[in-house]
Amino acid sequence: MTKIAIVASSSPTAQQGMARLTARYGNVPLAEAQVVVALGGDGFMLETMHSVLGRPTPVYGMNCGSVGFLMNGFEEEGLVERLAASQGAVLHPLRMHAVTQTGSVEEALALNEVSLLRQLRQTAKIRVSVDGRVRLPELMCDGILISTPAGSTAYNLSAHGPIVPLSANLLPLTPISAFRPRRWRGALLPSSADVLFEVLEGEKRPVAAVADSFEVRRVVSVAVSEERSIAVTVLFDPDHGLSERILAEQFAA
C-alpha cells in the first residue's frame, strides 16, 4: 500500500499530523488511493468511512481526537509497515428509508445507528414492527435507535443498550428514556430483520430520524434494514482489532 490518501479533520493536531505524514509518504487523490489514512477522532473517521462506502479502498484511522475507539495510535514512523501488517474489519451499513409528514422520502446509510428522537417537549409515541409483525403497539419515549455491531459501543451504549460482537450478526434495538412500557429495555434482532417505526400523533409529537449525521425532521415512518450489498473495510493494528476492542469494552469499569 504505497498509494496513500491522507485526510484530516480541521483540528490543528490533525492538520499538523497530515503535513508531516504527507512530507514523508506523499498524498495521492482519493480516487487513486490504495488506502485512506484518516487523522482525527471517531466523528471524522465516520465521515471518512462514508466517503468510501461501496469502494474497495480500506480506511486506516490514526487518533488525533478525543475518543478514538475506531482509531489506531498516531505514529509518524513506519506507516507503510503498519498498513501492511494491519487487519481488516468489514462493516455493513444500515439503510434508512424515511417518509415525512409532507410525503417526501429520504434515504441514508448509517454505519453507527439510526435513531428516532422527539423534537419537542412532549414524549414521542412510536409503533415498532419487525418483519411485518407489530411488536410494540405504542412506545412512549424520548426516542429509539437501532445500531450496527460496530455502533453498539457508541450512542447505543450510552442509552444502556447491549454491546454486540462483530461476528454475532445481531442488531441492538434500544429505547431512549422509555416512559411506557417503562421496563422495556430493548431487543436483539437478527441482522436480516426489517424494522419499521411508525410515529403516532406526529403533528402533536413530532419526531426526527437521524442516520449517523443525516437528519430528517417530522417523519411519519422510518424503515431500517442492513444493507449487505455495501461495505467498508476498516484497518487496525494487529493488537488493537475492532473485535477485541468491542470485547474489552464489555469488561470496562
mmCIF file of C-alpha atoms in Angstrom, residues 79-234:
data_model
loop_
_atom_site.group_PDB
_atom_site.id
_atom_site.type_symbol
_atom_site.label_atom_id
_atom_site.label_comp_id
_atom_site.label_asym_id
_atom_site.label_seq_id
_atom_site.Cartn_x
_atom_site.Cartn_y
_atom_site.Cartn_z
ATOM 1 C CA LEU A 79 3.329 3.933 8.415
ATOM 2 C CA VAL A 80 3.805 1.720 5.349
ATOM 3 C CA GLU A 81 4.841 -1.215 7.543
ATOM 4 C CA ARG A 82 1.861 -0.691 9.855
ATOM 5 C CA LEU A 83 -0.519 -0.637 6.904
ATOM 6 C CA ALA A 84 0.983 -3.875 5.553
ATOM 7 C CA ALA A 85 0.551 -5.609 8.920
ATOM 8 C CA SER A 86 -2.930 -4.252 9.664
ATOM 9 C CA GLN A 87 -6.044 -6.386 9.945
ATOM 10 C CA GLY A 88 -9.346 -5.510 8.315
ATOM 11 C CA ALA A 89 -12.874 -5.446 9.713
ATOM 12 C CA VAL A 90 -15.664 -5.399 7.109
ATOM 13 C CA LEU A 91 -18.655 -3.279 8.150
ATOM 14 C CA HIS A 92 -22.101 -3.150 6.533
ATOM 15 C CA PRO A 93 -24.302 -0.075 6.996
ATOM 16 C CA LEU A 94 -27.973 0.248 7.853
ATOM 17 C CA ARG A 95 -30.245 1.741 5.211
ATOM 18 C CA MET A 96 -32.845 4.219 6.458
ATOM 19 C CA HIS A 97 -35.983 4.889 4.402
ATOM 20 C CA ALA A 98 -37.884 7.792 5.974
ATOM 21 C CA VAL A 99 -41.244 9.284 4.968
ATOM 22 C CA THR A 100 -42.077 12.777 6.219
ATOM 23 C CA GLN A 101 -45.393 14.463 7.008
ATOM 24 C CA THR A 102 -45.284 16.198 3.616
ATOM 25 C CA GLY A 103 -44.919 12.848 1.829
ATOM 26 C CA SER A 104 -41.288 13.294 0.817
ATOM 27 C CA VAL A 105 -38.986 10.274 1.018
ATOM 28 C CA GLU A 106 -35.412 10.435 2.294
ATOM 29 C CA GLU A 107 -32.858 7.631 2.292
ATOM 30 C CA ALA A 108 -29.482 7.463 4.012
ATOM 31 C CA LEU A 109 -26.901 4.947 5.190
ATOM 32 C CA ALA A 110 -25.687 4.621 8.773
ATOM 33 C CA LEU A 111 -22.539 2.878 9.965
ATOM 34 C CA ASN A 112 -23.290 3.541 13.641
ATOM 35 C CA GLU A 113 -27.039 3.771 14.161
ATOM 36 C CA VAL A 114 -30.401 5.027 13.009
ATOM 37 C CA SER A 115 -32.191 6.889 15.788
ATOM 38 C CA LEU A 116 -35.632 8.438 16.189
ATOM 39 C CA LEU A 117 -35.744 11.418 18.543
ATOM 40 C CA ARG A 118 -38.549 13.610 19.866
ATOM 41 C CA GLN A 119 -38.348 17.168 18.540
ATOM 42 C CA LEU A 120 -40.364 18.993 21.218
ATOM 43 C CA ARG A 121 -41.041 18.829 24.930
ATOM 44 C CA GLN A 122 -43.585 16.002 24.692
ATOM 45 C CA THR A 123 -42.581 12.375 24.539
ATOM 46 C CA ALA A 124 -42.731 10.580 21.210
ATOM 47 C CA LYS A 125 -45.239 7.815 20.513
ATOM 48 C CA ILE A 126 -43.840 5.152 18.209
ATOM 49 C CA ARG A 127 -45.158 1.809 16.955
ATOM 50 C CA VAL A 128 -42.439 -0.790 16.337
ATOM 51 C CA SER A 129 -42.801 -3.641 13.833
ATOM 52 C CA VAL A 130 -40.254 -6.330 12.979
ATOM 53 C CA ASP A 131 -40.565 -8.344 9.758
ATOM 54 C CA GLY A 132 -44.141 -7.162 9.269
ATOM 55 C CA ARG A 133 -45.329 -8.032 12.771
ATOM 56 C CA VAL A 134 -46.158 -5.347 15.335
ATOM 57 C CA ARG A 135 -44.009 -5.958 18.399
ATOM 58 C CA LEU A 136 -44.748 -2.747 20.311
ATOM 59 C CA PRO A 137 -48.129 -1.141 19.521
ATOM 60 C CA GLU A 138 -47.121 2.030 21.355
ATOM 61 C CA LEU A 139 -43.783 3.065 22.839
ATOM 62 C CA MET A 140 -43.741 6.397 24.700
ATOM 63 C CA CYS A 141 -40.164 7.602 24.888
ATOM 64 C CA ASP A 142 -37.605 10.274 24.123
ATOM 65 C CA GLY A 143 -36.622 8.080 21.193
ATOM 66 C CA ILE A 144 -35.435 4.712 19.974
ATOM 67 C CA LEU A 145 -32.428 3.538 17.995
ATOM 68 C CA ILE A 146 -31.167 0.534 16.097
ATOM 69 C CA SER A 147 -27.427 0.136 15.768
ATOM 70 C CA THR A 148 -24.855 -1.897 13.895
ATOM 71 C CA PRO A 149 -22.492 -4.118 15.898
ATOM 72 C CA ALA A 150 -19.696 -1.586 15.310
ATOM 73 C CA GLY A 151 -22.001 1.192 16.522
ATOM 74 C CA SER A 152 -23.165 -0.726 19.571
ATOM 75 C CA THR A 153 -20.396 0.908 21.655
ATOM 76 C CA ALA A 154 -21.464 4.438 20.634
ATOM 77 C CA TYR A 155 -24.891 6.056 21.224
ATOM 78 C CA ASN A 156 -26.401 2.615 21.817
ATOM 79 C CA LEU A 157 -24.129 2.005 24.805
ATOM 80 C CA SER A 158 -24.834 5.467 26.209
ATOM 81 C CA ALA A 159 -28.556 4.614 26.035
ATOM 82 C CA HIS A 160 -27.807 1.447 28.061
ATOM 83 C CA GLY A 161 -28.072 -0.878 25.063
ATOM 84 C CA PRO A 162 -26.038 -4.103 24.821
ATOM 85 C CA ILE A 163 -22.604 -4.306 23.204
ATOM 86 C CA VAL A 164 -22.632 -6.749 20.284
ATOM 87 C CA PRO A 165 -19.581 -8.584 18.852
ATOM 88 C CA LEU A 166 -18.958 -8.063 15.140
ATOM 89 C CA SER A 167 -19.467 -11.767 14.388
ATOM 90 C CA ALA A 168 -22.826 -12.012 16.175
ATOM 91 C CA ASN A 169 -25.000 -10.927 13.195
ATOM 92 C CA LEU A 170 -27.254 -9.050 15.615
ATOM 93 C CA LEU A 171 -28.667 -5.519 15.676
ATOM 94 C CA PRO A 172 -29.405 -3.922 19.072
ATOM 95 C CA LEU A 173 -32.783 -2.166 19.286
ATOM 96 C CA THR A 174 -32.653 0.223 22.232
ATOM 97 C CA PRO A 175 -35.180 2.688 23.684
ATOM 98 C CA ILE A 176 -34.096 6.144 24.804
ATOM 99 C CA SER A 177 -35.699 7.078 28.142
ATOM 100 C CA ALA A 178 -38.728 4.817 27.744
ATOM 101 C CA PHE A 179 -41.763 6.073 29.684
ATOM 102 C CA ARG A 180 -44.236 3.357 28.730
ATOM 103 C CA PRO A 181 -43.716 0.419 28.785
ATOM 104 C CA ARG A 182 -41.290 1.628 31.424
ATOM 105 C CA ARG A 183 -39.493 -1.671 31.946
ATOM 106 C CA TRP A 184 -38.845 -2.429 28.283
ATOM 107 C CA ARG A 185 -35.083 -2.439 27.781
ATOM 108 C CA GLY A 186 -34.932 -3.215 24.074
ATOM 109 C CA ALA A 187 -34.212 -6.288 21.965
ATOM 110 C CA LEU A 188 -31.521 -8.026 19.952
ATOM 111 C CA LEU A 189 -32.642 -8.561 16.364
ATOM 112 C CA PRO A 190 -31.137 -10.773 13.668
ATOM 113 C CA SER A 191 -29.173 -8.770 11.111
ATOM 114 C CA SER A 192 -31.684 -9.875 8.462
ATOM 115 C CA ALA A 193 -34.580 -8.131 10.241
ATOM 116 C CA ASP A 194 -36.690 -5.454 8.563
ATOM 117 C CA VAL A 195 -37.704 -2.882 11.163
ATOM 118 C CA LEU A 196 -40.483 -0.315 10.767
ATOM 119 C CA PHE A 197 -41.047 2.626 13.105
ATOM 120 C CA GLU A 198 -44.398 4.423 12.773
ATOM 121 C CA VAL A 199 -44.834 7.771 14.504
ATOM 122 C CA LEU A 200 -48.166 8.158 16.313
ATOM 123 C CA GLU A 201 -49.685 11.613 16.879
ATOM 124 C CA GLY A 202 -46.923 13.091 14.749
ATOM 125 C CA GLU A 203 -48.463 16.552 14.488
ATOM 126 C CA LYS A 204 -48.598 16.895 18.256
ATOM 127 C CA ARG A 205 -45.443 14.883 18.969
ATOM 128 C CA PRO A 206 -43.057 15.436 16.018
ATOM 129 C CA VAL A 207 -40.113 13.078 15.624
ATOM 130 C CA ALA A 208 -36.803 13.408 13.785
ATOM 131 C CA ALA A 209 -34.891 10.491 12.276
ATOM 132 C CA VAL A 210 -31.084 10.501 12.189
ATOM 133 C CA ALA A 211 -28.796 8.157 10.236
ATOM 134 C CA ASP A 212 -25.344 8.901 11.664
ATOM 135 C CA SER A 213 -25.128 12.637 10.835
ATOM 136 C CA PHE A 214 -28.005 12.831 8.317
ATOM 137 C CA GLU A 215 -31.216 14.162 9.879
ATOM 138 C CA VAL A 216 -34.816 14.172 8.628
ATOM 139 C CA ARG A 217 -37.426 16.053 10.648
ATOM 140 C CA ARG A 218 -41.147 15.409 11.148
ATOM 141 C CA VAL A 219 -41.149 11.831 9.946
ATOM 142 C CA VAL A 220 -44.241 9.619 9.919
ATOM 143 C CA SER A 221 -42.476 6.313 9.274
ATOM 144 C CA VAL A 222 -38.917 5.014 9.156
ATOM 145 C CA ALA A 223 -37.907 1.629 7.732
ATOM 146 C CA VAL A 224 -34.474 0.244 8.590
ATOM 147 C CA SER A 225 -32.600 -2.822 7.363
ATOM 148 C CA GLU A 226 -28.987 -3.875 6.984
ATOM 149 C CA GLU A 227 -27.544 -3.172 3.535
ATOM 150 C CA ARG A 228 -25.409 -6.243 2.841
ATOM 151 C CA SER A 229 -24.561 -5.172 -0.715
ATOM 152 C CA ILE A 230 -22.467 -2.235 0.559
ATOM 153 C CA ALA A 231 -19.397 -2.480 2.770
ATOM 154 C CA VAL A 232 -16.411 -0.562 4.044
ATOM 155 C CA THR A 233 -13.176 -2.090 5.352
ATOM 156 C CA VAL A 234 -11.550 -0.529 8.405
#
